[in-house]
């Protein structure tokens, strides 16, 4: 339990915190941005536990990051990008990229292709999750604005 | 809303805001959206903006069909999300109250001199990222400590390269190569280290998170030209890191 759940969550939190500081986020946004990384990685680990797929947990993770950031942006009136940028860092497929590059260097072509495909699978799943949820929020905000404008004109 | 700004002053405010947002790491669509809103709030008949990561073009037209336009080239950017947050708040305020010219300029100057974390804190941030990612990618406590130290060293390397105004490609190659060399030095002290976990952990520092996020956001906002240029830049960064690691892994 500790090795498989708490250790990754704690290290993901610390790493997100580090990135938030490197991006010069200050004040309460620092805490909110850090919690975005924690939250998304908890969601990922839970999905990973109940699913055999590689892409599905990452997709859900991407959706949860966008959902968290947009809601936080709405509540605290800050740009959603602030929370997105540091929140999605733990889900970057670092080890897949590294394996691909390592196999490429040592001439292991099947390993290279496998690593590359894995990277694209994971990256694509996260990006699709983010795009889906962000588009949904755009739609939602646009509709809200139109309703407000119609009321003003009426 | 009433205000007594000339068209020139309005254009100056618009181009300053757009430029600052792009510079501190905001996406192209945010810059366009902000400029549009502020322009409309000051009563411009038409506002047309086009922004990509490296340039912004603004044209405004008032009721008398008087047209003014300005182009700004955005050179080096440095990520400062606190500034982005403050600029966002300022643009909301301008849209609500139509602030006078001098007040807007004073507020922008104040935001420009906002606090940034001192180098020591940034160094610890790099070290924390590296240390925790080394553990995250399957290392033990030993890998965590080595990652922490190498991360701090990587910060100095990047700082020196930035001070020399090295091109971004070279910064990434140099940073990646230095990382692998530092880790090799540590393996002389302790032979049983999991080198790949530390390498991945430390190199996560170089992941272009801002670019990737902005690229996705621009695609969502159908700003394809801005998004595509960011994808190319991301690929170039990835290639640079691979080159840096490759050169120093093969060198024995």
Coordinates of C-alpha atoms in Angstrom, one line a residue:
Chain A
X1 CA 0.0 0.0 0.0
X2 CA 2.7 2.5 1.0
X3 CA 5.0 1.6 -2.0
X4 CA 2.2 1.5 -4.5
X5 CA 0.0 4.3 -3.4
X6 CA 1.4 6.8 -0.9
X7 CA 5.0 7.0 -2.2
X8 CA 4.0 7.9 -5.8
X9 CA 1.3 10.3 -4.5
X10 CA 3.8 12.1 -2.1
X11 CA 6.5 12.3 -4.7
X12 CA 4.1 13.5 -7.4
X13 CA 2.9 16.2 -5.0
X14 CA 6.5 17.3 -4.2
X15 CA 7.4 17.4 -7.9
X16 CA 4.3 19.5 -8.7
X17 CA 5.2 21.8 -5.9
X18 CA 8.7 22.2 -7.3
X19 CA 7.4 23.0 -10.8
X20 CA 4.9 25.5 -9.3
X21 CA 7.8 27.3 -7.6
X22 CA 9.9 27.2 -10.8
X23 CA 7.0 28.8 -12.7
X24 CA 6.9 31.5 -10.0
X25 CA 3.4 30.8 -8.8
X26 CA 2.8 32.6 -5.5
X27 CA 0.3 32.8 -2.7
X28 CA -2.8 30.6 -2.5
X29 CA -2.4 29.6 -6.2
X30 CA 0.7 27.7 -5.2
X31 CA -1.3 25.4 -2.9
X32 CA -4.1 25.0 -5.5
X33 CA -1.7 24.2 -8.3
X34 CA 0.2 21.6 -6.1
X35 CA -3.1 19.9 -5.1
X36 CA -3.9 19.6 -8.8
X37 CA -0.9 17.2 -9.3
X38 CA -1.9 15.3 -6.1
X39 CA -5.5 14.9 -7.2
X40 CA -4.7 13.9 -10.7
X41 CA -2.3 11.2 -9.7
X42 CA -4.6 9.8 -7.1
X43 CA -7.3 9.5 -9.8
X44 CA -4.7 7.9 -12.1
X45 CA -3.7 5.3 -9.5
X46 CA -7.3 4.4 -8.7
X47 CA -8.1 4.0 -12.4
X48 CA -5.0 2.0 -13.0
X49 CA -5.9 -0.4 -10.2
X50 CA -9.3 -1.2 -11.7
X51 CA -8.3 -1.2 -15.4
X52 CA -6.1 -3.4 -17.6
X53 CA -5.7 -0.7 -20.3
X54 CA -2.7 1.5 -20.6
X55 CA -4.5 4.5 -22.1
X56 CA -7.7 4.6 -20.1
X57 CA -6.2 5.7 -16.8
X58 CA -4.2 8.4 -18.5
X59 CA -7.3 9.6 -20.4
X60 CA -9.3 9.8 -17.1
X61 CA -6.3 11.5 -15.5
X62 CA -6.3 14.1 -18.3
X63 CA -10.0 14.7 -17.9
X64 CA -9.6 15.1 -14.1
X65 CA -6.7 17.6 -14.5
X66 CA -8.7 19.8 -16.9
X67 CA -11.8 19.5 -14.7
X68 CA -10.0 20.5 -11.6
X69 CA -8.2 23.4 -13.3
X70 CA -11.3 24.9 -14.9
X71 CA -13.3 24.6 -11.7
X72 CA -10.5 26.2 -9.6
X73 CA -10.1 28.9 -12.3
X74 CA -13.8 29.7 -12.1
X75 CA -13.8 29.8 -8.3
X76 CA -10.6 31.8 -7.7
X77 CA -10.8 33.9 -10.9
X78 CA -7.3 33.0 -12.1
X79 CA -6.3 31.6 -15.5
X80 CA -6.8 27.9 -15.8
X81 CA -3.4 27.5 -17.5
X82 CA -1.7 28.2 -14.2
X83 CA -3.1 25.0 -12.6
X84 CA -2.9 23.0 -15.8
X85 CA 0.8 23.6 -16.4
X86 CA 2.0 22.3 -13.1
X87 CA -0.8 19.8 -12.6
X88 CA -0.1 17.6 -15.7
X89 CA 3.6 17.3 -15.0
X90 CA 3.4 13.9 -13.0
X91 CA 1.6 12.3 -16.0
X92 CA 4.3 13.1 -18.5
X93 CA 5.4 9.7 -19.8
X94 CA 9.1 10.2 -18.8
X95 CA 10.1 6.6 -18.5
X96 CA 8.5 5.6 -21.9
X97 CA 10.4 8.4 -23.6
X98 CA 13.6 7.4 -21.9
X99 CA 13.3 3.7 -22.8
X100 CA 12.7 4.7 -26.4
X101 CA 15.7 6.9 -26.5
X102 CA 17.9 4.3 -24.7
X103 CA 16.9 1.5 -27.1
X104 CA 17.5 3.9 -30.1
X105 CA 21.0 4.6 -28.9
X106 CA 21.9 1.0 -28.5
X107 CA 20.4 -0.1 -31.8
X108 CA 17.5 -2.0 -30.3
X109 CA 14.9 -1.3 -33.0
X110 CA 11.9 -3.2 -31.5
X111 CA 12.5 -1.6 -28.1
X112 CA 12.7 1.8 -29.7
X113 CA 9.4 1.3 -31.6
X114 CA 7.7 0.0 -28.5
X115 CA 8.8 2.9 -26.4
X116 CA 7.8 5.4 -29.1
X117 CA 4.3 3.9 -29.5
X118 CA 3.9 3.9 -25.7
X119 CA 4.9 7.5 -25.5
X120 CA 2.5 8.5 -28.2
X121 CA -0.3 6.4 -26.6
X122 CA 0.1 8.0 -23.2
X123 CA 0.7 11.5 -24.5
X124 CA -2.3 11.2 -26.9
X125 CA -4.5 9.9 -24.1
X126 CA -3.7 12.8 -21.8
X127 CA -3.9 15.4 -24.5
X128 CA -7.3 14.0 -25.6
X129 CA -8.6 14.1 -22.0
X130 CA -7.5 17.7 -21.6
X131 CA -8.9 18.8 -24.9
X132 CA -12.2 17.1 -24.3
X133 CA -12.8 18.7 -20.9
X134 CA -11.4 22.1 -21.9
X135 CA -13.7 22.2 -25.0
X136 CA -16.6 21.2 -22.8
X137 CA -15.9 24.1 -20.5
X138 CA -15.6 26.5 -23.4
X139 CA -19.0 25.4 -24.6
X140 CA -20.4 25.8 -21.1
X141 CA -18.9 29.3 -20.6
X142 CA -20.0 30.4 -24.0
X143 CA -23.6 29.3 -23.3
X144 CA -23.5 31.0 -19.9
X145 CA -22.4 34.2 -21.5
X146 CA -25.1 34.1 -24.1
X147 CA -27.8 33.6 -21.4
X148 CA -26.5 36.6 -19.5
X149 CA -26.4 38.8 -22.6
X150 CA -29.9 37.8 -23.6
X151 CA -31.1 38.7 -20.1
X152 CA -29.4 42.1 -20.3
X153 CA -31.0 42.9 -23.7
X154 CA -34.4 41.8 -22.6
Chain B
X1 CA -18.9 53.5 -20.2
X2 CA -17.3 57.0 -20.1
X3 CA -13.6 57.6 -20.5
X4 CA -11.4 60.2 -22.1
X5 CA -8.6 58.2 -23.7
X6 CA -7.4 58.9 -27.2
X7 CA -7.3 56.1 -29.7
X8 CA -3.5 56.1 -29.5
X9 CA -3.5 55.5 -25.8
X10 CA -6.0 52.7 -26.1
X11 CA -3.8 51.0 -28.7
X12 CA -0.8 51.4 -26.4
X13 CA -2.6 49.7 -23.5
X14 CA -3.8 46.9 -25.8
X15 CA -0.4 46.1 -27.3
X16 CA 1.3 46.3 -23.9
X17 CA -1.2 43.9 -22.3
X18 CA -1.0 41.5 -25.3
X19 CA 2.8 41.5 -25.3
X20 CA 3.1 41.0 -21.5
X21 CA 0.7 38.1 -21.5
X22 CA 2.6 36.3 -24.3
X23 CA 5.9 37.0 -22.6
X24 CA 5.1 35.6 -19.2
X25 CA 3.8 32.3 -20.6
X26 CA 0.1 32.9 -21.5
X27 CA -1.4 31.1 -24.5
X28 CA -1.9 33.0 -27.8
X29 CA -5.7 32.7 -27.4
X30 CA -5.6 34.4 -24.0
X31 CA -3.7 37.3 -25.4
X32 CA -6.2 37.7 -28.2
X33 CA -9.2 37.3 -26.0
X34 CA -7.9 39.9 -23.4
X35 CA -7.1 42.5 -26.1
X36 CA -10.5 42.0 -27.6
X37 CA -12.3 42.5 -24.4
X38 CA -10.4 45.5 -23.3
X39 CA -10.8 47.1 -26.7
X40 CA -14.5 46.6 -26.7
X41 CA -14.7 47.9 -23.1
X42 CA -13.1 51.2 -24.2
X43 CA -15.8 51.5 -26.9
X44 CA -13.9 50.5 -30.0
X45 CA -16.2 49.7 -32.9
X46 CA -13.9 46.9 -34.1
X47 CA -10.9 45.1 -32.6
X48 CA -8.9 42.6 -34.6
X49 CA -6.1 40.7 -33.0
X50 CA -3.8 38.0 -34.3
X51 CA -1.3 36.5 -31.9
X52 CA 1.2 33.7 -32.2
X53 CA 4.0 32.9 -29.7
X54 CA 6.5 35.3 -31.3
X55 CA 4.3 38.2 -32.5
X56 CA 1.0 40.1 -32.0
X57 CA -0.9 42.3 -34.5
X58 CA -3.6 44.6 -33.3
X59 CA -6.0 46.7 -35.4
X60 CA -8.7 48.9 -33.8
X61 CA -11.4 51.0 -35.4
X62 CA -13.5 53.7 -33.6
X63 CA -16.9 55.1 -34.4
X64 CA -15.5 57.6 -36.9
X65 CA -13.9 54.8 -38.9
X66 CA -10.5 55.9 -37.8
X67 CA -8.1 52.9 -38.0
X68 CA -4.9 52.4 -36.0
X69 CA -2.7 49.3 -36.1
X70 CA 0.4 48.0 -34.3
X71 CA 2.6 45.0 -34.5
X72 CA 4.8 43.8 -31.7
X73 CA 7.5 41.1 -32.1
X74 CA 7.9 39.1 -28.9
X75 CA 11.5 38.1 -28.4
X76 CA 12.6 36.1 -25.4
X77 CA 10.0 34.7 -23.0
X78 CA 10.4 33.7 -19.4
X79 CA 7.6 31.9 -17.6
X80 CA 6.1 33.9 -14.7
X81 CA 2.7 32.7 -13.9
X82 CA 2.2 35.1 -11.0
X83 CA 2.5 37.9 -13.5
X84 CA 0.0 36.2 -15.8
X85 CA -2.5 35.9 -12.9
X86 CA -2.1 39.6 -12.1
X87 CA -2.4 40.7 -15.7
X88 CA -5.6 38.6 -15.9
X89 CA -7.0 40.4 -12.8
X90 CA -6.0 43.8 -14.2
X91 CA -7.8 43.1 -17.5
X92 CA -10.9 42.2 -15.6
X93 CA -10.6 45.5 -13.7
X94 CA -10.1 47.5 -16.9
X95 CA -13.1 45.9 -18.5
X96 CA -15.3 46.7 -15.5
X97 CA -14.2 50.2 -14.7
X98 CA -12.6 51.7 -17.8
X99 CA -9.6 52.9 -15.9
X100 CA -7.8 56.1 -17.0
X101 CA -4.6 55.8 -19.0
X102 CA -2.2 56.8 -16.2
X103 CA -3.7 54.4 -13.7
X104 CA -3.4 51.5 -16.2
X105 CA 0.3 52.4 -16.9
X106 CA 1.0 52.6 -13.1
X107 CA -0.6 49.2 -12.5
X108 CA 1.4 47.6 -15.4
X109 CA 4.6 49.0 -14.1
X110 CA 3.7 47.7 -10.6
X111 CA 3.1 44.2 -12.1
X112 CA 6.4 44.4 -14.0
X113 CA 8.2 44.8 -10.7
X114 CA 6.4 41.9 -9.0
X115 CA 8.3 39.6 -6.8
X116 CA 10.1 36.5 -8.2
X117 CA 11.6 33.8 -6.1
X118 CA 15.3 34.3 -5.4
X119 CA 17.8 31.9 -7.1
X120 CA 18.3 29.8 -3.9
X121 CA 14.6 29.0 -3.8
X122 CA 14.6 28.1 -7.5
X123 CA 17.6 25.9 -7.0
X124 CA 15.7 24.0 -4.2
X125 CA 12.7 23.8 -6.5
X126 CA 14.8 22.1 -9.2
X127 CA 16.4 19.8 -6.6
X128 CA 13.0 18.9 -5.2
X129 CA 11.6 18.1 -8.7
X130 CA 14.6 15.9 -9.5
X131 CA 14.7 14.1 -6.1
X132 CA 11.0 13.3 -6.0
X133 CA 10.8 12.3 -9.6
X134 CA 13.8 9.9 -9.1
X135 CA 11.7 8.2 -6.4
X136 CA 8.6 8.5 -8.5
X137 CA 10.2 6.6 -11.4
X138 CA 11.2 3.6 -9.3
X139 CA 14.3 4.8 -7.3
X140 CA 14.9 4.2 -3.6
X141 CA 15.9 6.8 -1.0
X142 CA 19.5 6.7 -2.3
X143 CA 18.4 7.6 -5.8
X144 CA 16.2 10.4 -4.3
X145 CA 19.2 12.0 -2.6
X146 CA 21.5 11.8 -5.7
X147 CA 18.6 13.1 -7.8
X148 CA 18.2 16.0 -5.4
X149 CA 21.9 16.9 -5.6
X150 CA 22.1 16.5 -9.4
X151 CA 19.0 18.7 -9.8
X152 CA 20.7 21.5 -7.8
X153 CA 23.7 21.2 -10.1
X154 CA 21.5 21.2 -13.2
X155 CA 20.0 24.5 -12.0
X156 CA 23.5 26.1 -12.0
X157 CA 24.3 24.8 -15.4
X158 CA 21.1 26.2 -16.9
X159 CA 21.6 29.5 -15.1
X160 CA 25.1 29.8 -16.5
X161 CA 23.9 28.9 -20.0
X162 CA 21.0 31.5 -19.7
X163 CA 23.5 34.1 -18.5
X164 CA 25.6 33.5 -21.6
X165 CA 22.4 33.9 -23.6
X166 CA 22.8 30.4 -25.2
X167 CA 20.1 29.5 -27.8
X168 CA 17.3 27.3 -26.2
X169 CA 18.4 24.3 -28.2
X170 CA 21.9 24.5 -26.8
X171 CA 20.6 25.0 -23.3
X172 CA 18.7 21.8 -23.5
X173 CA 21.6 19.8 -25.0
X174 CA 24.0 21.2 -22.4
X175 CA 21.6 20.6 -19.5
X176 CA 20.9 17.0 -20.5
X177 CA 24.6 16.2 -21.2
X178 CA 25.6 17.8 -17.8
X179 CA 22.9 15.7 -16.0
X180 CA 24.2 12.4 -17.4
X181 CA 27.8 13.4 -16.6
X182 CA 27.0 14.4 -13.0
X183 CA 25.1 11.1 -12.5
X184 CA 28.1 9.2 -13.8
X185 CA 30.4 10.9 -11.3
X186 CA 28.0 9.8 -8.5
X187 CA 28.1 6.2 -9.7
X188 CA 31.9 6.2 -8.9
X189 CA 31.0 6.9 -5.3
X190 CA 28.2 4.4 -5.1
X191 CA 28.1 1.7 -7.8
X192 CA 24.6 0.2 -7.0
X193 CA 22.6 3.3 -8.2
X194 CA 19.6 2.9 -10.5
X195 CA 21.0 5.3 -13.1
X196 CA 17.9 5.3 -15.4
X197 CA 15.5 6.4 -12.5
X198 CA 17.8 9.3 -11.6
X199 CA 18.3 10.3 -15.2
X200 CA 14.5 10.4 -16.0
X201 CA 13.9 12.2 -12.7
X202 CA 16.4 15.0 -13.3
X203 CA 15.5 15.4 -17.0
X204 CA 11.9 16.0 -16.0
X205 CA 13.2 19.5 -15.2
X206 CA 13.7 20.1 -18.9
X207 CA 10.2 19.0 -19.9
X208 CA 8.6 22.0 -21.8
X209 CA 5.4 22.0 -19.7
X210 CA 4.4 25.5 -20.5
X211 CA 4.7 24.9 -24.3
X212 CA 2.8 21.6 -24.1
X213 CA -0.1 23.2 -22.1
X214 CA -0.3 26.3 -24.3
X215 CA -0.2 24.1 -27.4
X216 CA -3.2 22.1 -26.2
X217 CA -5.1 25.2 -25.1
X218 CA -4.5 26.8 -28.5
X219 CA -5.8 23.8 -30.3
X220 CA -8.9 23.8 -28.2
X221 CA -9.4 27.5 -29.1
X222 CA -8.9 26.6 -32.8
X223 CA -5.7 28.7 -32.9
X224 CA -4.0 26.1 -35.1
X225 CA -1.1 28.3 -36.4
X226 CA -0.1 29.1 -32.8
X227 CA -0.5 25.5 -31.7
X228 CA 1.5 24.0 -34.5
X229 CA 4.5 26.2 -34.0
X230 CA 4.5 25.1 -30.3
X231 CA 4.4 21.5 -31.3
X232 CA 7.5 22.0 -33.5
X233 CA 9.3 23.7 -30.6
X234 CA 8.4 20.9 -28.3
X235 CA 9.7 18.3 -30.7
X236 CA 12.9 20.3 -31.1
X237 CA 13.3 20.4 -27.3
X238 CA 12.8 16.6 -27.1
X239 CA 15.4 16.1 -29.8
X240 CA 17.8 18.4 -28.0
X241 CA 17.4 16.4 -24.7
X242 CA 17.9 13.1 -26.5
X243 CA 21.0 14.4 -28.2
X244 CA 22.5 15.6 -25.0
X245 CA 21.8 12.3 -23.2
X246 CA 22.9 10.3 -26.2
X247 CA 26.3 12.0 -26.6
X248 CA 27.2 11.6 -22.9
X249 CA 25.9 8.0 -22.6
X250 CA 27.9 6.8 -25.5
X251 CA 31.0 8.7 -24.3
X252 CA 32.8 6.5 -21.7

